[in-house]
Amino acid sequence: MHSNENIETCYHCGEDCTDEIIKNEEGKSFCCNGCHMVYDLLKENNLSDYYRLNNQPGVKQKGKSQREKLAYLDDETIIKKLIDFSDGRIARLSFYLPQIHCSSCIWLLEKLPELSEGIAESKVNFLKREIYVTFLEEKLSLRDVVELLINLGYEPLINLEDLEKNKKNKAKKAQEKSFYIKLGIVGFCFGNIMMLSFPEYLGITVEDQHFIELFGYLNLVLSIPVFFYGARDYLTSAWHALRHGGVNIDVPISLGIFALFLRSAYEILSDTGAGYLDSLGALIFLLLIGKWFQQKTFDNISFERDYKSYFPIAITRIVKGINENIPLSKLEVHDTLQIKNGELIPADSILKKGEGRIDYSFVTGESVPIRKVSGDLLYAGGKQTGGVIEIETTKEVSQSYLTRLWNEQTFQEEAIKDLLQSKTNVLSKWFTIAILIIASIAGAYWWSVDGANHAVNTFTAVLIIACPCALALNAPFALGNAMRIMARFGLYTKDTIAVEKMAAVNHIVFDKTGTITSAKEQSISFEGEELSEEQLQLVYAVTSQSTHPVSSRIAQHLKQLDKKLKVENFEEVQGNGIQGEVNGHAVKLGKASFVNADKAGKKTFQTVSYVNIDGKVYGKFLLAQSLRNGVDTLLSDLHERGYKISLLSGDNSSEKEKLSKSFPEGTEMHFDQSPKDKMDFIKKSQGGGETVLMIGDGLNDAGALKQSDVGIAVAEDAHQFSPACDAILAAQKVNQLNRYLSFSKIAMVMVYLGFVVSLLYNVLGLSYAVQGNLSPLIAAILMPLSSISVVLLGTIGTTWFGKVFLKK
């Protein structure tokens, strides 16, 4: 109820029902039909728990139909600009929702599939205030999705003028401007309150009592914008949390603000004292400084990575019939690109040549390839699974979209969202209850001993000093900085969860070909019936379609025989081989079982790829194995540190004796392993309580990489990219895996140290506060210093140890 008995508050949005009051059968009040409709919608779908979460639930609805207002969303031109991806059945889009502010927002928005059967998936990025929605185009239109969000109180920010740019820039700048105005006003008022309080600080006696009263009244006037404007966000958040039966991090802060303002106003107006308005101004000003610092921190660790730094990926551009490898940063609109089997499409494009078999599982989760013909639109993130195709780019590089997919969609761990919920909502609830009890007991004690002034000082100091802001910044900043440092030295991790799990690994599983051996350093020969030049040209044409290390090495060996032959019906059978048709000839290369070859004869210590042309097996290519430089030392060091080591290889066991000399004694070695065999081995190890790190080439090992606790894909060259992993490791850095593991442990130590520092700060501060020896002003100054010290500890610590453990 509002203080005015004739005015009620809306159960959904919390605003006053000034225009109308709508009552439902349960007696709940709503300010409009829109809020009433949202409540009914949530209740019908068993989502009324939304109203029991900690913070403000809804945003005021207008109750009016949005159909006319959103008519522009039916325009095909606008739809193409707003939709990130569409294959005719499934569409994906992202919107900036400035209304997102708490865990209840995340909870509700990720329940969209339960509110509409046309929504397949909904994910929220809290730090960027973005929502990523996957919906079925046969059931919902873009306009329907936007209407659903508006009805829930989250109207997307759609700037049609900036569709080709960052569509949230304007809103972000507007928010920053508003915040800086608030910070400036509070800072101005706080500075003047401090100046007018100098006579009291210095003990100056003013003969004319009117000046003292005037200074007090001026301070009170200056404190009004500080209280009602500067502290509004904290007070509003606390009020809505309490009104819905919860306690959040703003409750103790708001209690301290109220205690300071009301007590000061009483003393000044009753002429019984000077109040604590300087402490109030300092508290709110420093809270805003802390808020600014925290937002800048989150901006720096929001994992919106720059593709030039975080993705070892390049593309093959065709200029006047000549292929050239260029970094993705140099890709421009209307460039012609060559895309081989297994390579990702880096930007929205038009198919110019060849038959596309595009696997959009990276985007949609469905691995059924979609056939595309010349003239069809191809979206960024699709993977070609057929032969070589040529495409023409139609947009700027969409790598930021690929980054978001890698971080937020297919293999997302929800690290940031879980962190915010666990650190600032779940923890703060019980933490705040305990602090309220301590503050109340301390305040009551000093009231009985030394009167109201001392009691108020103690009560407010306890509330201020106990703010757990440092805990919220501790883990994300230390681990986020660790991610940045590891990327600088060749390991590109997906999220902070990957860094944390690396520190807990106790079993490391190695793939062989392309991981501990180098495809680029292998010598190659052919054994069997001699192949004619024409047959070798057929072999080259098929192998050049693949990015697999063995196929790539054979293609490189035969490159001088390139006759630009067209390959049809190309297929790469994972873990077995490749096949295709060239000038009417059927060509297959791979395992003996795949090409129907007789494996009789002595085993070889080399990687083997059999050749079958038109049903006849001609022989086999032999690729000499050589371990990467430094792998012997790496394996020995890992063993000495207590890691369990295993080897899984798709090749035969002929090299077991040779490899045993490099691997520690007792290492499990399994050969002739299919992709499923590798995944099952990891499942079995995890079932025994082991934390498994799998390191492979990212091609045949996709299932094992995804199944493992930490999957690291080795990128041999700039063209490879595997989303089915937690990290990408530059091939030349494989021999430094032990250093990355050591550094991840150090990063976690810095997290624990930050936790101890923030905990000690709270314990020591509280011990002084409850004894009445800590003023609210000093508490307000120490609070942001705690956050800053924790952040500096995580940053400086991980940076310094990074230089120690990750030397180039």
Tab-separated table of C-alpha atoms in Angstrom, residues 394-596:
chain	number	residue	atom	x	y	z
A	394	THR	CA	28.036	-9.358	-48.756
A	395	LYS	CA	28.690	-7.908	-45.298
A	396	GLU	CA	31.539	-6.832	-43.083
A	397	VAL	CA	33.285	-9.579	-41.136
A	398	SER	CA	30.771	-11.191	-38.802
A	399	GLN	CA	33.402	-12.443	-36.427
A	400	SER	CA	31.825	-10.688	-33.447
A	401	TYR	CA	28.751	-12.821	-34.118
A	402	LEU	CA	30.897	-15.964	-34.276
A	403	THR	CA	32.521	-14.943	-31.015
A	404	ARG	CA	29.137	-14.560	-29.372
A	405	LEU	CA	28.060	-17.970	-30.643
A	406	TRP	CA	31.236	-19.555	-29.295
A	407	ASN	CA	30.914	-17.833	-25.947
A	408	GLU	CA	27.176	-17.649	-25.396
A	409	GLN	CA	25.422	-20.319	-27.414
A	410	THR	CA	26.475	-23.805	-28.357
A	411	PHE	CA	28.827	-24.707	-25.521
A	412	GLN	CA	28.137	-21.924	-23.050
A	413	GLU	CA	28.783	-22.511	-19.356
A	414	GLU	CA	26.830	-19.445	-18.180
A	415	ALA	CA	29.839	-18.417	-16.104
A	416	ILE	CA	28.991	-14.753	-15.649
A	417	LYS	CA	25.316	-15.281	-14.964
A	418	ASP	CA	26.048	-18.004	-12.398
A	419	LEU	CA	28.647	-15.777	-10.802
A	420	LEU	CA	26.259	-12.842	-10.449
A	421	GLN	CA	23.521	-15.025	-9.024
A	422	SER	CA	25.775	-16.841	-6.579
A	423	LYS	CA	27.896	-13.905	-5.475
A	424	THR	CA	25.470	-11.029	-5.326
A	425	ASN	CA	22.065	-12.581	-4.832
A	426	VAL	CA	22.277	-15.921	-3.039
A	427	LEU	CA	25.300	-14.984	-0.932
A	428	SER	CA	24.195	-11.424	-0.230
A	429	LYS	CA	20.805	-12.563	1.051
A	430	TRP	CA	22.236	-14.524	3.967
A	431	PHE	CA	25.175	-12.181	4.355
A	432	THR	CA	22.816	-9.208	4.679
A	433	ILE	CA	20.598	-10.927	7.218
A	434	ALA	CA	23.649	-11.633	9.378
A	435	ILE	CA	24.877	-8.044	9.025
A	436	LEU	CA	21.472	-6.640	9.966
A	437	ILE	CA	21.503	-8.721	13.123
A	438	ILE	CA	25.046	-7.581	13.993
A	439	ALA	CA	24.236	-3.926	13.250
A	440	SER	CA	21.053	-4.050	15.329
A	441	ILE	CA	22.761	-5.654	18.305
A	442	ALA	CA	25.688	-3.204	18.137
A	443	GLY	CA	23.351	-0.218	17.717
A	444	ALA	CA	21.151	-1.303	20.629
A	445	TYR	CA	24.181	-1.842	22.841
A	446	TRP	CA	25.669	1.601	22.195
A	447	TRP	CA	22.271	3.244	22.535
A	448	SER	CA	22.048	1.878	26.070
A	449	VAL	CA	25.664	2.791	26.850
A	450	ASP	CA	26.270	6.117	25.142
A	451	GLY	CA	23.042	7.357	23.632
A	452	ALA	CA	21.540	7.757	20.190
A	453	ASN	CA	24.461	9.510	18.462
A	454	HIS	CA	26.933	6.730	19.125
A	455	ALA	CA	24.294	4.105	18.298
A	456	VAL	CA	23.519	5.652	14.901
A	457	ASN	CA	27.233	5.957	14.111
A	458	THR	CA	27.820	2.307	14.958
A	459	PHE	CA	24.717	1.054	13.195
A	460	THR	CA	25.481	2.867	9.929
A	461	ALA	CA	29.197	2.032	10.027
A	462	VAL	CA	28.409	-1.686	10.296
A	463	LEU	CA	26.002	-1.513	7.353
A	464	ILE	CA	28.460	0.396	5.172
A	465	ILE	CA	31.588	-1.587	6.000
A	466	ALA	CA	29.873	-4.911	5.335
A	467	CYS	CA	28.982	-4.247	1.686
A	468	PRO	CA	30.259	-7.344	-0.207
A	469	CYS	CA	31.132	-5.510	-3.451
A	470	ALA	CA	34.682	-6.858	-3.429
A	471	LEU	CA	33.395	-10.435	-3.506
A	472	ALA	CA	31.443	-9.711	-6.687
A	473	LEU	CA	34.580	-8.419	-8.471
A	474	ASN	CA	37.033	-10.984	-7.160
A	475	ALA	CA	36.705	-14.094	-9.364
A	476	PRO	CA	35.646	-12.535	-12.684
A	477	PHE	CA	38.429	-9.986	-12.699
A	478	ALA	CA	41.269	-12.339	-11.677
A	479	LEU	CA	40.181	-15.121	-14.039
A	480	GLY	CA	39.235	-12.697	-16.815
A	481	ASN	CA	42.713	-11.198	-16.694
A	482	ALA	CA	44.186	-14.716	-16.695
A	483	MET	CA	42.254	-15.432	-19.919
A	484	ARG	CA	43.693	-12.326	-21.535
A	485	ILE	CA	47.241	-13.239	-20.532
A	486	MET	CA	46.993	-16.850	-21.747
A	487	ALA	CA	45.645	-15.606	-25.077
A	488	ARG	CA	48.711	-13.417	-25.439
A	489	PHE	CA	50.843	-16.562	-25.125
A	490	GLY	CA	48.869	-18.772	-27.528
A	491	LEU	CA	46.002	-20.372	-25.559
A	492	TYR	CA	42.569	-18.900	-26.290
A	493	THR	CA	40.070	-19.963	-23.620
A	494	LYS	CA	36.320	-19.699	-24.030
A	495	ASP	CA	35.388	-18.455	-20.569
A	496	THR	CA	36.538	-18.240	-16.962
A	497	ILE	CA	35.026	-21.644	-16.209
A	498	ALA	CA	37.612	-23.190	-18.546
A	499	VAL	CA	40.434	-21.547	-16.574
A	500	GLU	CA	38.938	-22.748	-13.300
A	501	LYS	CA	38.548	-26.326	-14.546
A	502	MET	CA	42.082	-26.371	-15.922
A	503	ALA	CA	43.302	-25.822	-12.389
A	504	ALA	CA	41.387	-28.918	-11.228
A	505	VAL	CA	42.562	-31.301	-14.001
A	506	ASN	CA	44.252	-34.543	-12.881
A	507	HIS	CA	44.052	-36.656	-16.061
A	508	ILE	CA	45.349	-35.515	-19.465
A	509	VAL	CA	44.359	-37.384	-22.624
A	510	PHE	CA	46.426	-36.797	-25.775
A	511	ASP	CA	45.445	-37.417	-29.380
A	512	LYS	CA	48.397	-38.437	-31.570
A	513	THR	CA	48.197	-37.294	-35.182
A	514	GLY	CA	48.237	-33.513	-35.457
A	515	THR	CA	48.563	-33.095	-31.670
A	516	ILE	CA	51.817	-34.570	-30.348
A	517	THR	CA	52.990	-35.107	-33.934
A	518	SER	CA	53.325	-32.375	-36.517
A	519	ALA	CA	51.724	-32.838	-39.914
A	520	LYS	CA	53.956	-30.157	-41.414
A	521	GLU	CA	57.118	-31.972	-40.437
A	522	GLN	CA	56.100	-35.410	-41.777
A	523	SER	CA	57.898	-36.925	-44.761
A	524	ILE	CA	55.661	-38.704	-47.251
A	525	SER	CA	56.052	-41.620	-49.667
A	526	PHE	CA	53.832	-44.010	-51.618
A	527	GLU	CA	53.936	-47.816	-51.383
A	528	GLY	CA	52.110	-50.027	-53.885
A	529	GLU	CA	51.289	-50.042	-57.582
A	530	GLU	CA	52.716	-46.933	-59.163
A	531	LEU	CA	50.142	-44.227	-59.817
A	532	SER	CA	50.034	-42.432	-63.146
A	533	GLU	CA	50.199	-38.664	-63.326
A	534	GLU	CA	46.481	-38.552	-64.109
A	535	GLN	CA	45.690	-40.680	-61.045
A	536	LEU	CA	47.867	-38.487	-58.852
A	537	GLN	CA	45.933	-35.492	-60.155
A	538	LEU	CA	42.713	-37.220	-59.080
A	539	VAL	CA	44.172	-37.839	-55.621
A	540	TYR	CA	45.266	-34.230	-55.314
A	541	ALA	CA	41.848	-32.939	-56.362
A	542	VAL	CA	40.129	-34.905	-53.593
A	543	THR	CA	42.688	-34.345	-50.815
A	544	SER	CA	42.775	-30.607	-51.518
A	545	GLN	CA	39.116	-30.422	-50.461
A	546	SER	CA	39.922	-31.392	-46.856
A	547	THR	CA	41.584	-29.633	-43.935
A	548	HIS	CA	42.468	-32.866	-42.104
A	549	PRO	CA	46.235	-32.948	-41.307
A	550	VAL	CA	46.857	-36.155	-43.293
A	551	SER	CA	44.861	-35.044	-46.340
A	552	SER	CA	46.456	-31.604	-46.230
A	553	ARG	CA	49.946	-33.141	-46.137
A	554	ILE	CA	49.206	-35.382	-49.151
A	555	ALA	CA	47.726	-32.424	-51.055
A	556	GLN	CA	50.788	-30.334	-50.269
A	557	HIS	CA	53.023	-33.160	-51.546
A	558	LEU	CA	51.100	-33.312	-54.864
A	559	LYS	CA	50.427	-29.605	-55.291
A	560	GLN	CA	52.516	-29.265	-58.426
A	561	LEU	CA	50.049	-31.595	-60.201
A	562	ASP	CA	47.090	-29.276	-59.654
A	563	LYS	CA	44.918	-29.147	-62.807
A	564	LYS	CA	41.905	-27.394	-61.218
A	565	LEU	CA	39.784	-30.524	-61.585
A	566	LYS	CA	36.219	-30.313	-60.357
A	567	VAL	CA	35.292	-32.579	-57.446
A	568	GLU	CA	31.694	-33.709	-57.031
A	569	ASN	CA	29.927	-35.487	-54.182
A	570	PHE	CA	32.844	-34.902	-51.851
A	571	GLU	CA	32.410	-36.383	-48.392
A	572	GLU	CA	34.628	-36.637	-45.347
A	573	VAL	CA	33.690	-39.570	-43.118
A	574	GLN	CA	34.869	-38.614	-39.667
A	575	GLY	CA	37.565	-40.945	-38.378
A	576	ASN	CA	37.716	-42.988	-41.595
A	577	GLY	CA	38.627	-41.011	-44.704
A	578	ILE	CA	37.501	-38.937	-47.658
A	579	GLN	CA	35.844	-39.655	-50.980
A	580	GLY	CA	34.632	-37.850	-54.088
A	581	GLU	CA	34.105	-38.034	-57.834
A	582	VAL	CA	36.571	-36.402	-60.275
A	583	ASN	CA	35.972	-36.512	-64.034
A	584	GLY	CA	33.801	-39.591	-63.581
A	585	HIS	CA	36.335	-41.415	-61.377
A	586	ALA	CA	35.445	-42.462	-57.829
A	587	VAL	CA	38.345	-41.704	-55.459
A	588	LYS	CA	38.615	-42.803	-51.835
A	589	LEU	CA	41.463	-42.304	-49.345
A	590	GLY	CA	41.666	-43.351	-45.713
A	591	LYS	CA	41.708	-46.394	-43.491
A	592	ALA	CA	41.998	-49.859	-44.967
A	593	SER	CA	38.469	-50.760	-43.901
A	594	PHE	CA	37.116	-47.585	-45.500
A	595	VAL	CA	38.642	-48.250	-48.931
A	596	ASN	CA	38.255	-52.075	-48.735
